[in-house]
Coordinates of C-alpha atoms and ligand atoms in Angstrom, one line a residue:
M12 CA 0.0 0.0 0.0
S13 CA 1.7 3.3 -1.1
N14 CA 2.6 5.6 1.8
N15 CA 0.3 8.7 1.6
G16 CA 2.5 10.7 3.9
A17 CA 5.8 10.2 2.1
L18 CA 7.3 13.3 0.3
L19 CA 7.1 12.8 -3.5
N20 CA 9.8 13.5 -6.0
P21 CA 9.0 15.4 -9.3
L22 CA 8.2 12.2 -11.3
Q23 CA 6.1 10.8 -8.5
I24 CA 4.2 14.1 -8.3
S25 CA 3.1 13.9 -12.0
S26 CA 2.0 10.3 -11.8
T27 CA 0.2 10.9 -8.4
V28 CA -1.6 13.9 -9.9
R29 CA -2.8 11.9 -12.9
E30 CA -3.9 9.0 -10.6
A31 CA -5.8 11.4 -8.3
L32 CA -7.5 13.1 -11.3
T33 CA -8.4 9.8 -12.9
S34 CA -9.6 8.0 -9.7
T35 CA -11.6 10.8 -8.2
P36 CA -15.2 10.9 -9.4
F37 CA -16.1 14.5 -10.2
I38 CA -19.3 16.5 -9.6
D39 CA -20.5 18.2 -12.8
I40 CA -22.1 21.4 -11.3
H41 CA -23.7 22.7 -14.5
T42 CA -25.1 20.7 -17.4
H43 CA -28.2 20.7 -19.7
L44 CA -28.5 17.0 -19.2
F45 CA -31.7 15.3 -17.7
A46 CA -32.3 12.3 -15.5
P47 CA -33.9 9.4 -17.5
A48 CA -37.3 10.2 -16.0
F49 CA -37.4 13.3 -18.2
G50 CA -37.6 11.1 -21.3
S51 CA -36.8 12.8 -24.6
L52 CA -35.7 16.0 -22.9
G53 CA -32.5 14.2 -22.3
L54 CA -30.4 14.2 -25.5
W55 CA -28.0 11.4 -26.4
G56 CA -26.5 9.5 -29.4
I57 CA -24.6 10.4 -32.5
D58 CA -27.3 12.5 -34.3
E59 CA -27.7 14.8 -31.2
L60 CA -23.9 15.0 -30.9
L61 CA -23.5 16.1 -34.5
T62 CA -26.3 18.7 -34.3
Y63 CA -24.9 20.3 -31.1
H64 CA -25.1 24.1 -31.6
Y65 CA -21.3 24.5 -31.3
L66 CA -21.0 22.3 -34.5
E67 CA -23.9 24.0 -36.3
A68 CA -22.1 27.3 -35.9
E69 CA -18.9 25.7 -37.3
F70 CA -20.9 24.0 -40.1
F71 CA -22.2 27.3 -41.4
R72 CA -18.6 28.6 -41.6
Y73 CA -17.7 25.9 -44.2
S74 CA -21.0 25.1 -45.9
N75 CA -22.9 27.2 -48.5
T76 CA -26.1 25.7 -47.2
I77 CA -28.8 28.4 -46.8
V78 CA -29.3 28.6 -43.0
E79 CA -33.1 28.7 -43.4
G80 CA -32.8 25.6 -45.6
Y81 CA -30.8 23.7 -42.9
W82 CA -33.7 24.2 -40.4
T83 CA -36.1 22.4 -42.7
L84 CA -34.0 19.2 -42.7
S85 CA -34.8 16.3 -40.4
K86 CA -32.5 15.6 -37.4
S87 CA -30.7 12.8 -39.3
E88 CA -30.3 14.9 -42.5
K89 CA -28.8 17.7 -40.4
A90 CA -26.4 15.2 -38.8
E91 CA -25.4 13.9 -42.1
A92 CA -24.8 17.4 -43.5
I93 CA -22.6 18.3 -40.5
W94 CA -20.7 14.9 -40.6
H95 CA -20.0 15.3 -44.3
T96 CA -18.8 19.0 -44.1
L97 CA -16.9 18.9 -40.8
F98 CA -15.6 15.3 -40.6
V99 CA -15.2 14.2 -44.3
E100 CA -14.6 17.3 -46.4
N101 CA -12.6 19.0 -43.6
T102 CA -10.3 17.9 -40.8
P103 CA -12.2 17.7 -37.4
I104 CA -9.5 19.8 -35.7
S105 CA -11.6 22.2 -33.7
E106 CA -12.3 21.5 -30.0
A107 CA -16.0 20.6 -30.6
T108 CA -15.3 18.3 -33.6
R109 CA -12.3 16.7 -31.9
G110 CA -14.8 16.0 -29.1
V111 CA -17.0 13.8 -31.3
I112 CA -14.0 11.9 -32.5
A113 CA -12.9 11.3 -28.9
I114 CA -16.4 9.9 -28.1
L115 CA -16.3 7.5 -31.0
Q116 CA -12.8 6.4 -29.9
A117 CA -14.0 5.9 -26.3
F118 CA -16.6 3.4 -27.6
Q119 CA -13.9 1.8 -29.9
L120 CA -16.0 2.9 -32.9
P121 CA -14.3 3.8 -36.2
T122 CA -13.5 7.5 -36.5
D123 CA -12.8 7.7 -40.2
H124 CA -15.1 9.0 -43.0
S125 CA -17.3 5.9 -42.9
A126 CA -17.9 6.1 -39.2
L127 CA -21.4 7.6 -39.1
S128 CA -23.4 4.5 -40.0
E129 CA -21.6 2.2 -37.6
A130 CA -22.0 4.8 -34.9
R131 CA -25.7 5.0 -35.5
A132 CA -26.1 1.3 -35.2
F133 CA -24.1 1.3 -32.0
F134 CA -26.2 4.0 -30.3
K135 CA -29.4 2.4 -31.5
N136 CA -28.5 -0.8 -29.6
Q137 CA -27.9 0.9 -26.3
K138 CA -30.3 0.6 -23.3
R139 CA -30.7 4.1 -21.9
E140 CA -30.1 3.7 -18.1
A141 CA -27.2 1.2 -18.6
H142 CA -25.7 3.4 -21.3
M143 CA -26.0 6.4 -19.1
Q144 CA -24.2 4.7 -16.2
R145 CA -21.5 3.5 -18.5
V146 CA -21.0 7.1 -19.9
L147 CA -20.8 8.6 -16.4
Q148 CA -18.3 5.9 -15.5
M149 CA -16.2 6.6 -18.6
A150 CA -16.3 10.4 -17.8
G151 CA -15.3 9.9 -14.2
I152 CA -18.5 11.7 -13.0
S153 CA -20.6 10.6 -10.0
T154 CA -23.1 13.4 -9.9
I155 CA -24.8 15.6 -12.5
V156 CA -26.4 19.0 -11.8
M157 CA -29.2 19.7 -14.3
T158 CA -30.7 23.0 -15.5
N159 CA -34.4 23.1 -14.9
D160 CA -36.7 25.8 -16.1
P161 CA -40.1 26.1 -14.2
L162 CA -41.5 28.0 -17.2
D163 CA -40.3 25.7 -20.0
P164 CA -43.4 24.5 -21.8
E165 CA -42.0 21.0 -22.2
E166 CA -40.3 20.6 -18.8
S167 CA -42.6 22.3 -16.3
P168 CA -45.6 19.9 -16.9
L169 CA -43.4 17.0 -16.0
W170 CA -42.6 18.5 -12.7
L171 CA -46.2 19.6 -12.0
K172 CA -47.3 16.0 -12.7
G173 CA -44.6 14.7 -10.3
I174 CA -41.3 13.2 -11.4
A175 CA -39.2 10.5 -9.8
S176 CA -35.9 11.8 -8.3
H177 CA -32.6 10.2 -9.2
N178 CA -29.7 10.1 -6.7
Q179 CA -27.1 11.0 -9.3
F180 CA -29.1 14.0 -10.8
H181 CA -29.7 17.2 -8.9
A182 CA -32.0 20.0 -10.0
V183 CA -31.3 23.7 -10.4
L184 CA -34.0 26.4 -10.5
R185 CA -33.2 28.4 -13.6
L186 CA -34.5 32.0 -13.6
D187 CA -33.7 33.5 -17.0
R188 CA -37.3 33.8 -18.1
I189 CA -38.1 35.6 -14.8
L190 CA -35.1 37.9 -14.5
C191 CA -34.3 38.5 -18.2
T192 CA -37.6 38.1 -20.2
W193 CA -40.4 38.7 -17.7
H194 CA -42.4 40.6 -20.3
D195 CA -42.6 37.4 -22.4
H196 CA -43.3 35.0 -19.5
W197 CA -45.3 36.7 -16.7
Q198 CA -48.5 35.2 -18.1
A199 CA -47.1 31.7 -17.8
I200 CA -46.6 32.4 -14.1
V201 CA -50.2 33.6 -13.9
A202 CA -51.3 30.4 -15.6
Q203 CA -49.6 28.5 -12.8
G204 CA -51.8 30.3 -10.3
Y205 CA -49.8 33.3 -9.2
A206 CA -51.1 36.9 -9.2
V207 CA -48.3 38.7 -11.0
D208 CA -48.6 41.4 -13.7
A209 CA -46.6 42.8 -16.6
Q210 CA -45.0 45.5 -14.5
A211 CA -44.3 43.2 -11.6
S212 CA -46.3 45.7 -9.5
G213 CA -48.6 45.3 -6.5
K214 CA -48.5 41.7 -5.2
S215 CA -46.2 40.5 -8.0
V216 CA -43.1 40.4 -5.8
S217 CA -44.6 38.4 -3.0
E218 CA -46.4 36.2 -5.5
A219 CA -43.0 35.7 -7.3
R220 CA -41.5 34.7 -4.0
R221 CA -44.4 32.2 -3.4
F222 CA -43.7 30.8 -7.0
L223 CA -40.0 30.3 -6.2
M224 CA -40.8 28.7 -2.8
D225 CA -43.3 26.3 -4.4
W226 CA -40.8 25.3 -7.2
A227 CA -38.0 24.9 -4.7
K228 CA -40.2 22.5 -2.7
R229 CA -40.9 20.6 -6.0
M230 CA -37.4 20.5 -7.4
Q231 CA -35.3 20.4 -4.3
P232 CA -32.7 22.5 -6.2
V233 CA -29.0 22.7 -5.1
Y234 CA -28.9 26.3 -6.3
M235 CA -30.8 28.9 -8.3
A236 CA -29.2 30.2 -11.5
C237 CA -29.5 32.8 -14.2
S238 CA -27.4 33.7 -17.3
L239 CA -27.1 37.4 -17.7
P240 CA -26.0 39.7 -20.5
D241 CA -22.7 41.7 -20.6
T242 CA -24.8 44.8 -20.0
F243 CA -26.1 43.5 -16.6
E244 CA -26.0 46.1 -13.9
F245 CA -26.7 45.8 -10.2
P246 CA -28.3 47.6 -8.4
S247 CA -30.7 48.7 -11.1
D248 CA -34.3 49.8 -10.9
T249 CA -35.2 47.7 -13.9
L250 CA -37.9 45.1 -13.4
G251 CA -35.3 42.3 -13.4
G252 CA -33.2 44.2 -10.9
R253 CA -36.2 44.6 -8.6
L254 CA -37.2 40.9 -8.8
L255 CA -33.6 39.9 -8.1
Q256 CA -33.3 42.1 -5.1
E257 CA -36.8 41.7 -3.7
A258 CA -37.8 38.1 -4.6
V259 CA -34.8 36.0 -5.6
L260 CA -32.1 37.0 -3.1
P261 CA -34.5 36.9 -0.1
T262 CA -35.8 33.4 -1.2
C263 CA -32.3 32.1 -1.6
R264 CA -31.4 33.3 1.9
E265 CA -34.5 31.8 3.4
L266 CA -33.8 28.4 1.7
G267 CA -30.0 28.6 2.2
L268 CA -29.4 28.3 -1.5
P269 CA -26.6 29.9 -3.5
L270 CA -27.4 31.9 -6.6
S271 CA -25.4 31.1 -9.7
L272 CA -24.7 34.0 -12.0
M273 CA -23.4 33.3 -15.5
I274 CA -22.5 36.7 -16.9
G275 CA -21.5 38.0 -20.3
V276 CA -23.8 36.4 -23.0
R277 CA -25.0 38.5 -25.9
K278 CA -28.2 36.6 -26.9
H279 CA -29.2 36.1 -30.5
V280 CA -26.6 38.3 -32.2
N281 CA -27.3 36.1 -35.2
P282 CA -30.8 34.8 -34.6
R283 CA -30.7 32.7 -37.8
L284 CA -28.4 30.3 -36.1
R285 CA -30.9 29.8 -33.2
L286 CA -29.0 28.3 -30.1
G287 CA -25.7 28.8 -32.0
G288 CA -26.5 32.5 -32.5
D289 CA -25.4 33.8 -29.1
A290 CA -22.1 35.7 -28.6
V291 CA -20.0 37.2 -25.8
G292 CA -19.4 40.6 -24.4
R293 CA -17.1 41.9 -21.7
A294 CA -19.2 42.8 -18.6
N295 CA -18.7 45.4 -15.9
L296 CA -18.2 43.2 -12.9
C297 CA -19.1 46.0 -10.5
C298 CA -22.6 44.3 -10.5
L299 CA -21.0 41.2 -8.8
E300 CA -19.0 43.3 -6.5
N301 CA -22.1 45.2 -5.3
L302 CA -24.1 42.0 -4.9
C303 CA -21.4 40.3 -2.8
R304 CA -20.8 43.3 -0.7
D305 CA -24.4 44.4 -0.1
F306 CA -25.8 40.8 0.4
P307 CA -23.2 39.2 2.7
S308 CA -25.5 36.4 3.8
N309 CA -26.2 35.4 0.2
R310 CA -23.7 33.0 -1.5
F311 CA -22.9 33.5 -5.2
L312 CA -21.6 31.1 -7.7
A313 CA -20.2 32.9 -10.7
S314 CA -18.9 32.1 -14.1
V315 CA -18.0 34.8 -16.7
L316 CA -18.1 34.3 -20.5
S317 CA -15.6 36.9 -21.5
R318 CA -11.9 36.0 -21.4
E319 CA -11.2 39.6 -20.3
N320 CA -13.4 39.2 -17.2
Q321 CA -11.6 36.2 -15.8
H322 CA -8.9 38.0 -13.9
E323 CA -11.4 40.5 -12.3
L324 CA -13.5 37.5 -11.1
C325 CA -10.4 36.0 -9.4
V326 CA -9.7 39.4 -7.7
L327 CA -13.3 39.7 -6.5
A328 CA -13.3 36.2 -5.1
R329 CA -10.2 37.3 -3.0
K330 CA -12.4 40.1 -1.6
F331 CA -15.6 38.2 -0.9
N332 CA -15.8 34.7 0.6
N333 CA -19.5 34.6 -0.3
L334 CA -18.3 34.3 -4.0
M335 CA -17.3 31.0 -5.6
P336 CA -15.9 31.2 -9.1
F337 CA -16.7 28.1 -11.2
G338 CA -16.0 26.7 -14.6
C339 CA -14.7 27.9 -17.9
W340 CA -18.0 28.7 -19.5
W341 CA -18.9 28.1 -23.2
F342 CA -16.6 30.3 -25.4
V343 CA -13.7 30.1 -22.8
N344 CA -14.1 26.3 -22.6
N345 CA -11.2 25.7 -25.0
P346 CA -8.0 24.0 -23.7
S347 CA -5.7 27.0 -24.3
I348 CA -8.0 29.4 -22.4
V349 CA -8.9 26.8 -19.7
E350 CA -5.2 26.5 -19.1
E351 CA -4.8 30.3 -18.7
I352 CA -7.8 30.7 -16.5
T353 CA -6.9 27.7 -14.3
R354 CA -3.3 28.8 -13.8
E355 CA -4.3 32.3 -12.6
R356 CA -7.0 30.8 -10.3
I357 CA -4.6 28.5 -8.6
E358 CA -2.1 31.3 -8.2
M359 CA -4.7 33.7 -6.8
L360 CA -7.2 31.4 -5.0
G361 CA -5.2 28.2 -4.2
T362 CA -7.9 25.4 -4.3
S363 CA -10.8 27.6 -3.2
F364 CA -12.6 27.5 -6.5
I365 CA -14.5 25.0 -8.8
P366 CA -12.3 24.6 -11.9
Q367 CA -14.8 23.3 -14.4
H368 CA -18.3 22.2 -15.4
S369 CA -19.2 20.5 -18.7
D370 CA -22.2 22.4 -19.8
A371 CA -23.0 19.2 -21.7
R372 CA -26.2 19.3 -23.7
V373 CA -25.8 15.7 -25.0
L374 CA -25.0 12.9 -22.6
E375 CA -21.8 11.5 -24.2
Q376 CA -20.3 15.0 -24.3
V377 CA -19.2 14.6 -20.7
I378 CA -16.7 12.0 -21.9
Y379 CA -14.5 14.4 -23.9
K380 CA -15.2 17.6 -21.9
W381 CA -13.9 16.0 -18.7
A382 CA -11.1 14.1 -20.5
N383 CA -10.0 17.5 -21.8
M384 CA -10.1 19.1 -18.3
R385 CA -8.1 16.2 -16.7
R386 CA -5.6 16.5 -19.6
T387 CA -5.2 20.3 -19.2
L388 CA -5.1 20.3 -15.4
A389 CA -2.6 17.5 -14.8
P390 CA 0.5 19.4 -15.9
I391 CA -0.7 22.7 -14.2
L392 CA -1.2 21.0 -10.8
S393 CA 2.1 19.0 -11.1
E394 CA 4.0 22.2 -11.9
N395 CA 2.5 24.0 -9.0
Y396 CA 3.4 21.2 -6.6
R397 CA 7.0 21.1 -8.1
L398 CA 7.3 24.8 -7.5
L399 CA 6.0 24.3 -3.9
S400 CA 8.7 21.6 -3.3
E401 CA 11.4 23.8 -4.8
D402 CA 10.3 26.6 -2.5
G403 CA 10.8 24.3 0.5
R404 CA 7.6 22.4 1.3
G405 CA 7.5 18.8 0.1
V406 CA 4.2 17.3 -1.2
T407 CA 2.6 14.0 -0.3
R408 CA 0.0 11.8 -2.0
A409 CA -2.5 12.8 0.7
D410 CA -2.0 16.5 -0.1
I411 CA -2.7 15.9 -3.8
Q412 CA -5.7 13.7 -3.1
R413 CA -7.2 16.3 -0.7
D414 CA -6.7 19.1 -3.2
V415 CA -8.3 17.2 -6.1
T416 CA -11.2 16.2 -3.9
R417 CA -11.7 19.8 -2.8
L418 CA -11.5 21.2 -6.4
F419 CA -14.0 18.7 -7.9
R420 CA -16.1 17.5 -5.0
S421 CA -16.0 19.2 -1.5
N422 CA -16.1 22.8 -2.7
A423 CA -19.3 22.0 -4.6
E424 CA -20.7 19.7 -1.8
S425 CA -20.3 22.4 0.9
W426 CA -21.6 25.3 -1.3
M427 CA -24.6 23.4 -2.6
N428 CA -25.7 21.3 0.4
L429 CA -25.0 18.4 -1.9
R430 CA -25.2 15.2 0.1
P431 CA -21.9 13.4 -0.3
H432 CA -22.3 10.6 -2.8
T433 CA -22.4 7.2 -1.1
Ligands
LIG4 O1 -26.9 29.7 -20.3 C1 -26.3 28.6 -20.4 O2 -26.5 27.8 -19.5 C2 -25.4 28.3 -21.5 O3 -24.5 27.3 -21.1 C3 -26.2 27.8 -22.7 O4 -27.2 28.6 -22.9 C4 -25.4 27.6 -24.0 O5 -26.3 27.5 -25.0 C5 -24.5 26.5 -24.0 O6 -24.8 25.4 -24.3 C6 -23.1 26.7 -23.6 O7 -22.3 25.8 -23.6
LIG5 ZN1 -25.2 26.1 -19.7

């Protein structure tokens, strides 16, 4: 049995870091995956992988296909068009296309031009629950945190009817339709039996709180969440600003739930690309500074979309211990930028942050997104331990295991009242 207390030499440090990253099951704190009970809301299989909005955006860079024409195709026709353009006519060298190749490789499926038909046959033969367990095992994930919208016309009826819980899937109460597009969705809240109005006046705030409390009881969320534009300001006397201050923050405090803020998206800059049409903008993070300072008994998870905002987020986290930076979100979830972000976070925050989330929309994506993170993080952690040794403090296997557990499990478990996975 290896001695966990022995000081490690540089070579042992690297192998120990790789072992700890491989053997520690991670908690994936933000995904768009669903537990099996949600049926077809949960996406999986090769056609869903190929029609991922990241790949659709890349497809339109290469293809002369008229965008509107593409949307008239069936799912499998879309998948074939994308396979042909990005994986046959061109080299799948981008992060997202490499991801599909890595998934096929993980299932020992062919990855050359002819791979699509065999992949389709393979996925067709999979039994959902068993396949899901195998995928989580392959990705080294024990726990999935979903994204659940109480106003989504497909999802909310499932919750209202009552849905079985799953010990590996945790819910999140997503608030974008309430805080960002109230004008389009207040009537859906009325339809669920709450007396709110278009201006969120009168009883609307107390009714909104009642709405959140009822959904929290129903979903047992591990946090509430909202993605926000680069123009987001706080405090602000906008309708969204008022609902955040008077309904969401008090309800989070009452329930002891953190609020996750994902800041910096510019929605629909090219609406013709639908989900693939969003972009990024640099935000003024004074909004986050004001929230953390003025609401010390609220806890905030934060992820920022702009590369230029990453350093500021690290500095703010040094000022406010009710702020937990997490993940390299969306357009910064590329190995070269993940490396940059993770290095500065370790230098400025030690292990008091959550390095990554997958943001997976299709089940098998967790395989390559977490393989990429383990591959990127291993040399960064090893180098920091080597520097610590050179500076005069030796490192043990126990140190490394404690830190990896903290980064990918206990930070999340303590912040989100997640029951440790048995
Ligand atoms: O707001 C979000 O949760 C984003 O992650 C998504 O809206 C986005 O479409 C996505 O899939 C990013 O990876
Ligand atoms: Zn997301």
